[in-house]
Amino acid sequence: MTRTANISRQKTTGAHYTPPLLGRFVARRILSNLDVGRAEKLRVLDPACGAGALLEAFESAARDEGRVSCEYVGVEADLNALEEARLRLGGTAGDHLALLQGDFLEMAGPNQGMADLWGSTQQMADLTESFDVVIANPPYVRTQVLGAAEARRLAERFNLSGRVDLYQAFLVAATTSLRLGGIMGIIVSNRFLSTVTGASVRRYLANHYDLCEVIDLGDTKLFEAAVLPAVIVGRRKKPAQVRVSQSPTRFMRVYSVPAASVESDAPAQSGGIYDVLEQGRNGVYRVPEGIYRVSTGTLDTARDTGRVWSLTTPHETQWVQQVRSRSAGCFGDLAQIRVGIKTTADSVFIRSDWESLPEAARPEYSLLLPSLSHEDARRWARKEGDLPSARVLYPHEMRDGRRTAIDLACFPGAKDYLESHQARLRDRRYVAESGRKWYEIWVPQDPSGWAGPKVVFPDISPEPCFFLDRSGSIVNGNCYWMTLRPGVSDELLYLLLGLANSRLMTRFHDLAFGNKLYAGRRRYITQYVGKYPYPDPSARPARELVATVKELVESCERGPAETPLSHVESRIERLSQECFGLEPDSGELTP
Ligand SMILES: C[S@@+](CC[C@H](N)C(=O)[O-])C[C@H]1O[C@@H](n2cnc3c(N)ncnc32)[C@H](O)[C@@H]1O
């Protein structure tokens, strides 16, 4: 299979196989929470077993514990994968193995048992409430890929709400295969922990399980899927029954530490990341796979509050509370924060080569506005006069205080150009359906806002990259921009800029929103940045911060920095900490 075909197959079937060490880790977490004696028979199900990685890991971990009396059932839609599983497991799980080909979502539920492909007994293949253990890494396939009709069908069948993903259906179906008191150990995307849309999954888990452990493996890259994984281990209980277990839900959060950070001086550990995870102790660890910060604590999952599950230690919670308690408000009170323009046909509207078009088919220069995008972002400020190379054909103007589409008759160059791309532009049917002209930009934004000073930032980046722009450029849809609300003093834009780029705010971002993306990137969007706290602007540290940032911005605008950037940034860091009453350089500001 070619790489592209493989990737697209992975997208539609969610087939990312679990690496053996991660499989073993999940198996051991399940075993350590199990209440079945070692000599007793154990029935284990993987409802989407692929090539058998998880069943193999469980078999090996159980054998190491002296459990030899286990029955394994694997279900898989893909016959080739199942054949691989048979070859892999046949030798070890042997007579105690049933591998079933089919759609688990159709097979699960009352009286749906079926015969094993390779002749095991009907009884072994009974999928109803008969398992002591479910171990799973179910397919993760989003609504967009599933298609609306399939998503609706799954939502009805499994009583799902919100944005449906295939893994949610598996979670519900696999629960019906688990006996009360049985343990589920499942690898899922960590998104549901921290997103509003994850509320239905959190509610389902809290209602049907006494959750033993929630482990957010964050950006550790321990798993090659496009999502960041979490491992959930829970004991099935009757729906809505109060928590049976006396012990609270334990959580562990593991994130990589940037090599440049002060924490990267952590001493090297013997063993690898999984040994560290097994120990489950707070700290920063340097292991062959990288440098990681491990945070542990307990999580209140018993009450269904609808709130996100914030995996923060008491110490971290206290830190966030302190920052909040010293704030005068949040960024959203002082500034309007918006996403840049979205043309939905960038190659037509945004180009760096307008000059190369024949003059007759070239839009009028007055319509071609400099367009700031991700690649143009420079922390703090761009050099003055350094306009972005791309320009956007902006087919809107203000008339009588209202934004309207330009009249093409007045712009023959733009008319010619746009008409030459008419088919592509008209293809955006939603533009016409919303009563707009075919050549309009989908999200045009407010041109008067661009003229004044604004803080611009890329929507996704590993570190904050906020910068002041005074060039009047338009902001592209892969960036956000922030302008002060009417009546707010101009100086405060420097205060917000300094804080937004500080490590203090990065830490706040991580702890308060817990939403890191793959490869250590963060999402900077209105929903988060609007909630950043700011301190009393009239207090000394805030005033000094304004002056320092202003000087830094002006120096960046003049050209290469006169004072080393790191020097000024340390000062900004110290002042930011002081603003919130934190001890300067208390070591509290590590990400
Ligand atoms: C993420 S992979 C995990 C495989 C294996 N458990 C592992 O951890 O390596 C998910 C598997 O689910 C299978 N699958 C997708 N839809 C399925 C369905 N409706 N019924 C059974 N298996 C399905 C895919 O073919 C894929 O092998």
JSON list of C-alpha atoms in Angstrom, two decimals, residues 132-274:
[
{"chain": "A", "resi": 132, "resn": "ASP", "atom": "CA", "xyz": [-14.09, -9.14, 32.98]},
{"chain": "A", "resi": 133, "resn": "VAL", "atom": "CA", "xyz": [-11.83, -6.92, 30.90]},
{"chain": "A", "resi": 134, "resn": "VAL", "atom": "CA", "xyz": [-12.22, -4.75, 27.83]},
{"chain": "A", "resi": 135, "resn": "ILE", "atom": "CA", "xyz": [-8.96, -3.45, 26.45]},
{"chain": "A", "resi": 136, "resn": "ALA", "atom": "CA", "xyz": [-9.33, -1.19, 23.45]},
{"chain": "A", "resi": 137, "resn": "ASN", "atom": "CA", "xyz": [-7.88, 1.40, 21.17]},
{"chain": "A", "resi": 138, "resn": "PRO", "atom": "CA", "xyz": [-11.03, 2.01, 19.17]},
{"chain": "A", "resi": 139, "resn": "PRO", "atom": "CA", "xyz": [-11.03, 3.72, 15.77]},
{"chain": "A", "resi": 140, "resn": "TYR", "atom": "CA", "xyz": [-11.08, 7.47, 16.00]},
{"chain": "A", "resi": 141, "resn": "VAL", "atom": "CA", "xyz": [-13.07, 8.74, 13.03]},
{"chain": "A", "resi": 142, "resn": "ARG", "atom": "CA", "xyz": [-14.67, 12.17, 13.06]},
{"chain": "A", "resi": 143, "resn": "THR", "atom": "CA", "xyz": [-18.12, 13.11, 11.76]},
{"chain": "A", "resi": 144, "resn": "GLN", "atom": "CA", "xyz": [-16.62, 14.82, 8.69]},
{"chain": "A", "resi": 145, "resn": "VAL", "atom": "CA", "xyz": [-15.05, 11.53, 7.62]},
{"chain": "A", "resi": 146, "resn": "LEU", "atom": "CA", "xyz": [-17.92, 9.31, 8.74]},
{"chain": "A", "resi": 147, "resn": "GLY", "atom": "CA", "xyz": [-20.42, 11.40, 6.78]},
{"chain": "A", "resi": 148, "resn": "ALA", "atom": "CA", "xyz": [-23.49, 13.08, 8.25]},
{"chain": "A", "resi": 149, "resn": "ALA", "atom": "CA", "xyz": [-25.87, 10.16, 7.61]},
{"chain": "A", "resi": 150, "resn": "GLU", "atom": "CA", "xyz": [-23.65, 7.58, 9.33]},
{"chain": "A", "resi": 151, "resn": "ALA", "atom": "CA", "xyz": [-23.00, 9.95, 12.22]},
{"chain": "A", "resi": 152, "resn": "ARG", "atom": "CA", "xyz": [-26.77, 10.40, 12.66]},
{"chain": "A", "resi": 153, "resn": "ARG", "atom": "CA", "xyz": [-27.36, 6.66, 12.54]},
{"chain": "A", "resi": 154, "resn": "LEU", "atom": "CA", "xyz": [-24.70, 6.01, 15.19]},
{"chain": "A", "resi": 155, "resn": "ALA", "atom": "CA", "xyz": [-26.02, 8.84, 17.35]},
{"chain": "A", "resi": 156, "resn": "GLU", "atom": "CA", "xyz": [-29.49, 7.28, 17.32]},
{"chain": "A", "resi": 157, "resn": "ARG", "atom": "CA", "xyz": [-28.35, 3.73, 17.89]},
{"chain": "A", "resi": 158, "resn": "PHE", "atom": "CA", "xyz": [-25.94, 4.53, 20.72]},
{"chain": "A", "resi": 159, "resn": "ASN", "atom": "CA", "xyz": [-27.76, 7.52, 22.13]},
{"chain": "A", "resi": 160, "resn": "LEU", "atom": "CA", "xyz": [-24.89, 9.89, 21.42]},
{"chain": "A", "resi": 161, "resn": "SER", "atom": "CA", "xyz": [-25.17, 13.63, 21.42]},
{"chain": "A", "resi": 162, "resn": "GLY", "atom": "CA", "xyz": [-23.01, 16.48, 20.15]},
{"chain": "A", "resi": 163, "resn": "ARG", "atom": "CA", "xyz": [-20.29, 15.95, 17.59]},
{"chain": "A", "resi": 164, "resn": "VAL", "atom": "CA", "xyz": [-20.26, 12.19, 17.00]},
{"chain": "A", "resi": 165, "resn": "ASP", "atom": "CA", "xyz": [-17.04, 10.25, 16.63]},
{"chain": "A", "resi": 166, "resn": "LEU", "atom": "CA", "xyz": [-16.76, 6.54, 15.97]},
{"chain": "A", "resi": 167, "resn": "TYR", "atom": "CA", "xyz": [-14.82, 5.96, 19.20]},
{"chain": "A", "resi": 168, "resn": "GLN", "atom": "CA", "xyz": [-17.82, 7.16, 21.22]},
{"chain": "A", "resi": 169, "resn": "ALA", "atom": "CA", "xyz": [-20.02, 4.47, 19.67]},
{"chain": "A", "resi": 170, "resn": "PHE", "atom": "CA", "xyz": [-17.32, 1.91, 20.55]},
{"chain": "A", "resi": 171, "resn": "LEU", "atom": "CA", "xyz": [-17.21, 3.16, 24.12]},
{"chain": "A", "resi": 172, "resn": "VAL", "atom": "CA", "xyz": [-20.95, 2.60, 24.53]},
{"chain": "A", "resi": 173, "resn": "ALA", "atom": "CA", "xyz": [-21.02, -0.73, 22.68]},
{"chain": "A", "resi": 174, "resn": "ALA", "atom": "CA", "xyz": [-17.96, -2.10, 24.51]},
{"chain": "A", "resi": 175, "resn": "THR", "atom": "CA", "xyz": [-19.54, -1.16, 27.83]},
{"chain": "A", "resi": 176, "resn": "THR", "atom": "CA", "xyz": [-22.44, -3.50, 27.07]},
{"chain": "A", "resi": 177, "resn": "SER", "atom": "CA", "xyz": [-19.92, -6.34, 26.71]},
{"chain": "A", "resi": 178, "resn": "LEU", "atom": "CA", "xyz": [-18.37, -5.71, 30.12]},
{"chain": "A", "resi": 179, "resn": "ARG", "atom": "CA", "xyz": [-19.86, -7.26, 33.26]},
{"chain": "A", "resi": 180, "resn": "LEU", "atom": "CA", "xyz": [-20.66, -5.02, 36.21]},
{"chain": "A", "resi": 181, "resn": "GLY", "atom": "CA", "xyz": [-17.44, -4.68, 38.18]},
{"chain": "A", "resi": 182, "resn": "GLY", "atom": "CA", "xyz": [-15.33, -5.50, 35.09]},
{"chain": "A", "resi": 183, "resn": "ILE", "atom": "CA", "xyz": [-12.49, -3.19, 34.05]},
{"chain": "A", "resi": 184, "resn": "MET", "atom": "CA", "xyz": [-12.22, -1.21, 30.84]},
{"chain": "A", "resi": 185, "resn": "GLY", "atom": "CA", "xyz": [-8.85, 0.15, 29.76]},
{"chain": "A", "resi": 186, "resn": "ILE", "atom": "CA", "xyz": [-9.22, 2.29, 26.67]},
{"chain": "A", "resi": 187, "resn": "ILE", "atom": "CA", "xyz": [-6.96, 4.54, 24.62]},
{"chain": "A", "resi": 188, "resn": "VAL", "atom": "CA", "xyz": [-8.81, 7.57, 23.27]},
{"chain": "A", "resi": 189, "resn": "SER", "atom": "CA", "xyz": [-8.04, 11.08, 22.10]},
{"chain": "A", "resi": 190, "resn": "ASN", "atom": "CA", "xyz": [-7.45, 13.40, 25.05]},
{"chain": "A", "resi": 191, "resn": "ARG", "atom": "CA", "xyz": [-9.63, 16.09, 23.49]},
{"chain": "A", "resi": 192, "resn": "PHE", "atom": "CA", "xyz": [-12.78, 15.13, 25.36]},
{"chain": "A", "resi": 193, "resn": "LEU", "atom": "CA", "xyz": [-11.06, 15.92, 28.67]},
{"chain": "A", "resi": 194, "resn": "SER", "atom": "CA", "xyz": [-10.76, 19.62, 28.01]},
{"chain": "A", "resi": 195, "resn": "THR", "atom": "CA", "xyz": [-13.34, 20.58, 25.40]},
{"chain": "A", "resi": 196, "resn": "VAL", "atom": "CA", "xyz": [-16.90, 21.76, 25.77]},
{"chain": "A", "resi": 197, "resn": "THR", "atom": "CA", "xyz": [-17.92, 19.22, 23.12]},
{"chain": "A", "resi": 198, "resn": "GLY", "atom": "CA", "xyz": [-16.37, 16.41, 25.19]},
{"chain": "A", "resi": 199, "resn": "ALA", "atom": "CA", "xyz": [-19.05, 16.85, 27.87]},
{"chain": "A", "resi": 200, "resn": "SER", "atom": "CA", "xyz": [-21.17, 13.93, 26.64]},
{"chain": "A", "resi": 201, "resn": "VAL", "atom": "CA", "xyz": [-18.21, 11.51, 26.79]},
{"chain": "A", "resi": 202, "resn": "ARG", "atom": "CA", "xyz": [-17.27, 12.73, 30.28]},
{"chain": "A", "resi": 203, "resn": "ARG", "atom": "CA", "xyz": [-20.87, 12.30, 31.39]},
{"chain": "A", "resi": 204, "resn": "TYR", "atom": "CA", "xyz": [-21.08, 8.81, 29.93]},
{"chain": "A", "resi": 205, "resn": "LEU", "atom": "CA", "xyz": [-17.86, 7.69, 31.61]},
{"chain": "A", "resi": 206, "resn": "ALA", "atom": "CA", "xyz": [-18.86, 9.18, 34.96]},
{"chain": "A", "resi": 207, "resn": "ASN", "atom": "CA", "xyz": [-22.30, 7.54, 34.80]},
{"chain": "A", "resi": 208, "resn": "HIS", "atom": "CA", "xyz": [-21.17, 4.06, 33.81]},
{"chain": "A", "resi": 209, "resn": "TYR", "atom": "CA", "xyz": [-17.78, 3.75, 35.47]},
{"chain": "A", "resi": 210, "resn": "ASP", "atom": "CA", "xyz": [-16.02, 4.19, 38.74]},
{"chain": "A", "resi": 211, "resn": "LEU", "atom": "CA", "xyz": [-13.04, 5.77, 37.07]},
{"chain": "A", "resi": 212, "resn": "CYS", "atom": "CA", "xyz": [-9.80, 4.43, 38.47]},
{"chain": "A", "resi": 213, "resn": "GLU", "atom": "CA", "xyz": [-7.28, 6.35, 36.37]},
{"chain": "A", "resi": 214, "resn": "VAL", "atom": "CA", "xyz": [-7.19, 9.05, 33.74]},
{"chain": "A", "resi": 215, "resn": "ILE", "atom": "CA", "xyz": [-3.80, 9.34, 32.08]},
{"chain": "A", "resi": 216, "resn": "ASP", "atom": "CA", "xyz": [-3.20, 12.16, 29.61]},
{"chain": "A", "resi": 217, "resn": "LEU", "atom": "CA", "xyz": [-0.19, 11.21, 27.50]},
{"chain": "A", "resi": 218, "resn": "GLY", "atom": "CA", "xyz": [-0.26, 14.66, 25.93]},
{"chain": "A", "resi": 219, "resn": "ASP", "atom": "CA", "xyz": [2.34, 15.43, 23.29]},
{"chain": "A", "resi": 220, "resn": "THR", "atom": "CA", "xyz": [4.72, 12.67, 24.35]},
{"chain": "A", "resi": 221, "resn": "LYS", "atom": "CA", "xyz": [4.48, 11.08, 20.88]},
{"chain": "A", "resi": 222, "resn": "LEU", "atom": "CA", "xyz": [4.20, 7.67, 22.52]},
{"chain": "A", "resi": 223, "resn": "PHE", "atom": "CA", "xyz": [1.60, 6.96, 19.92]},
{"chain": "A", "resi": 224, "resn": "GLU", "atom": "CA", "xyz": [1.82, 7.85, 16.23]},
{"chain": "A", "resi": 225, "resn": "ALA", "atom": "CA", "xyz": [-1.84, 8.76, 15.69]},
{"chain": "A", "resi": 226, "resn": "ALA", "atom": "CA", "xyz": [-2.89, 12.26, 14.66]},
{"chain": "A", "resi": 227, "resn": "VAL", "atom": "CA", "xyz": [-4.56, 12.77, 18.02]},
{"chain": "A", "resi": 228, "resn": "LEU", "atom": "CA", "xyz": [-3.01, 13.14, 21.45]},
{"chain": "A", "resi": 229, "resn": "PRO", "atom": "CA", "xyz": [-3.85, 10.04, 23.44]},
{"chain": "A", "resi": 230, "resn": "ALA", "atom": "CA", "xyz": [-5.29, 9.51, 26.88]},
{"chain": "A", "resi": 231, "resn": "VAL", "atom": "CA", "xyz": [-5.76, 6.20, 28.68]},
{"chain": "A", "resi": 232, "resn": "ILE", "atom": "CA", "xyz": [-8.91, 5.77, 30.73]},
{"chain": "A", "resi": 233, "resn": "VAL", "atom": "CA", "xyz": [-9.23, 2.90, 33.18]},
{"chain": "A", "resi": 234, "resn": "GLY", "atom": "CA", "xyz": [-12.60, 2.37, 34.88]},
{"chain": "A", "resi": 235, "resn": "ARG", "atom": "CA", "xyz": [-14.70, -0.23, 36.68]},
{"chain": "A", "resi": 236, "resn": "ARG", "atom": "CA", "xyz": [-18.15, -0.67, 35.22]},
{"chain": "A", "resi": 237, "resn": "LYS", "atom": "CA", "xyz": [-21.03, 0.18, 37.55]},
{"chain": "A", "resi": 238, "resn": "LYS", "atom": "CA", "xyz": [-24.78, 0.45, 37.13]},
{"chain": "A", "resi": 239, "resn": "PRO", "atom": "CA", "xyz": [-25.71, 3.67, 35.30]},
{"chain": "A", "resi": 240, "resn": "ALA", "atom": "CA", "xyz": [-25.89, 6.66, 37.63]},
{"chain": "A", "resi": 241, "resn": "GLN", "atom": "CA", "xyz": [-25.08, 4.49, 40.64]},
{"chain": "A", "resi": 242, "resn": "VAL", "atom": "CA", "xyz": [-23.06, 6.48, 43.18]},
{"chain": "A", "resi": 243, "resn": "ARG", "atom": "CA", "xyz": [-19.36, 5.82, 43.28]},
{"chain": "A", "resi": 244, "resn": "VAL", "atom": "CA", "xyz": [-18.68, 2.38, 44.71]},
{"chain": "A", "resi": 245, "resn": "SER", "atom": "CA", "xyz": [-14.93, 2.68, 45.04]},
{"chain": "A", "resi": 246, "resn": "GLN", "atom": "CA", "xyz": [-13.51, 4.31, 48.15]},
{"chain": "A", "resi": 247, "resn": "SER", "atom": "CA", "xyz": [-10.46, 5.59, 46.29]},
{"chain": "A", "resi": 248, "resn": "PRO", "atom": "CA", "xyz": [-10.70, 8.71, 44.14]},
{"chain": "A", "resi": 249, "resn": "THR", "atom": "CA", "xyz": [-9.90, 8.81, 40.42]},
{"chain": "A", "resi": 250, "resn": "ARG", "atom": "CA", "xyz": [-6.16, 9.22, 40.01]},
{"chain": "A", "resi": 251, "resn": "PHE", "atom": "CA", "xyz": [-4.83, 11.25, 37.15]},
{"chain": "A", "resi": 252, "resn": "MET", "atom": "CA", "xyz": [-1.45, 11.55, 35.54]},
{"chain": "A", "resi": 253, "resn": "ARG", "atom": "CA", "xyz": [-0.50, 14.10, 32.93]},
{"chain": "A", "resi": 254, "resn": "VAL", "atom": "CA", "xyz": [2.66, 13.74, 30.88]},
{"chain": "A", "resi": 255, "resn": "TYR", "atom": "CA", "xyz": [3.93, 16.48, 28.60]},
{"chain": "A", "resi": 256, "resn": "SER", "atom": "CA", "xyz": [7.25, 17.01, 26.92]},
{"chain": "A", "resi": 257, "resn": "VAL", "atom": "CA", "xyz": [9.49, 19.77, 28.19]},
{"chain": "A", "resi": 258, "resn": "PRO", "atom": "CA", "xyz": [11.21, 21.98, 25.60]},
{"chain": "A", "resi": 259, "resn": "ALA", "atom": "CA", "xyz": [14.92, 21.30, 25.47]},
{"chain": "A", "resi": 260, "resn": "ALA", "atom": "CA", "xyz": [15.60, 25.03, 25.91]},
{"chain": "A", "resi": 261, "resn": "SER", "atom": "CA", "xyz": [13.72, 25.22, 29.19]},
{"chain": "A", "resi": 262, "resn": "VAL", "atom": "CA", "xyz": [15.47, 25.41, 32.57]},
{"chain": "A", "resi": 263, "resn": "GLU", "atom": "CA", "xyz": [13.83, 22.10, 33.43]},
{"chain": "A", "resi": 264, "resn": "SER", "atom": "CA", "xyz": [15.79, 20.29, 30.77]},
{"chain": "A", "resi": 265, "resn": "ASP", "atom": "CA", "xyz": [18.66, 20.10, 33.27]},
{"chain": "A", "resi": 266, "resn": "ALA", "atom": "CA", "xyz": [16.80, 17.24, 34.95]},
{"chain": "A", "resi": 267, "resn": "PRO", "atom": "CA", "xyz": [19.14, 14.30, 35.68]},
{"chain": "A", "resi": 268, "resn": "ALA", "atom": "CA", "xyz": [18.92, 11.31, 33.32]},
{"chain": "A", "resi": 269, "resn": "GLN", "atom": "CA", "xyz": [16.79, 8.38, 34.55]},
{"chain": "A", "resi": 270, "resn": "SER", "atom": "CA", "xyz": [17.56, 4.75, 34.22]},
{"chain": "A", "resi": 271, "resn": "GLY", "atom": "CA", "xyz": [14.83, 3.06, 32.19]},
{"chain": "A", "resi": 272, "resn": "GLY", "atom": "CA", "xyz": [12.43, 4.62, 29.73]},
{"chain": "A", "resi": 273, "resn": "ILE", "atom": "CA", "xyz": [9.30, 6.72, 29.83]},
{"chain": "A", "resi": 274, "resn": "TYR", "atom": "CA", "xyz": [7.11, 3.73, 30.68]}
]
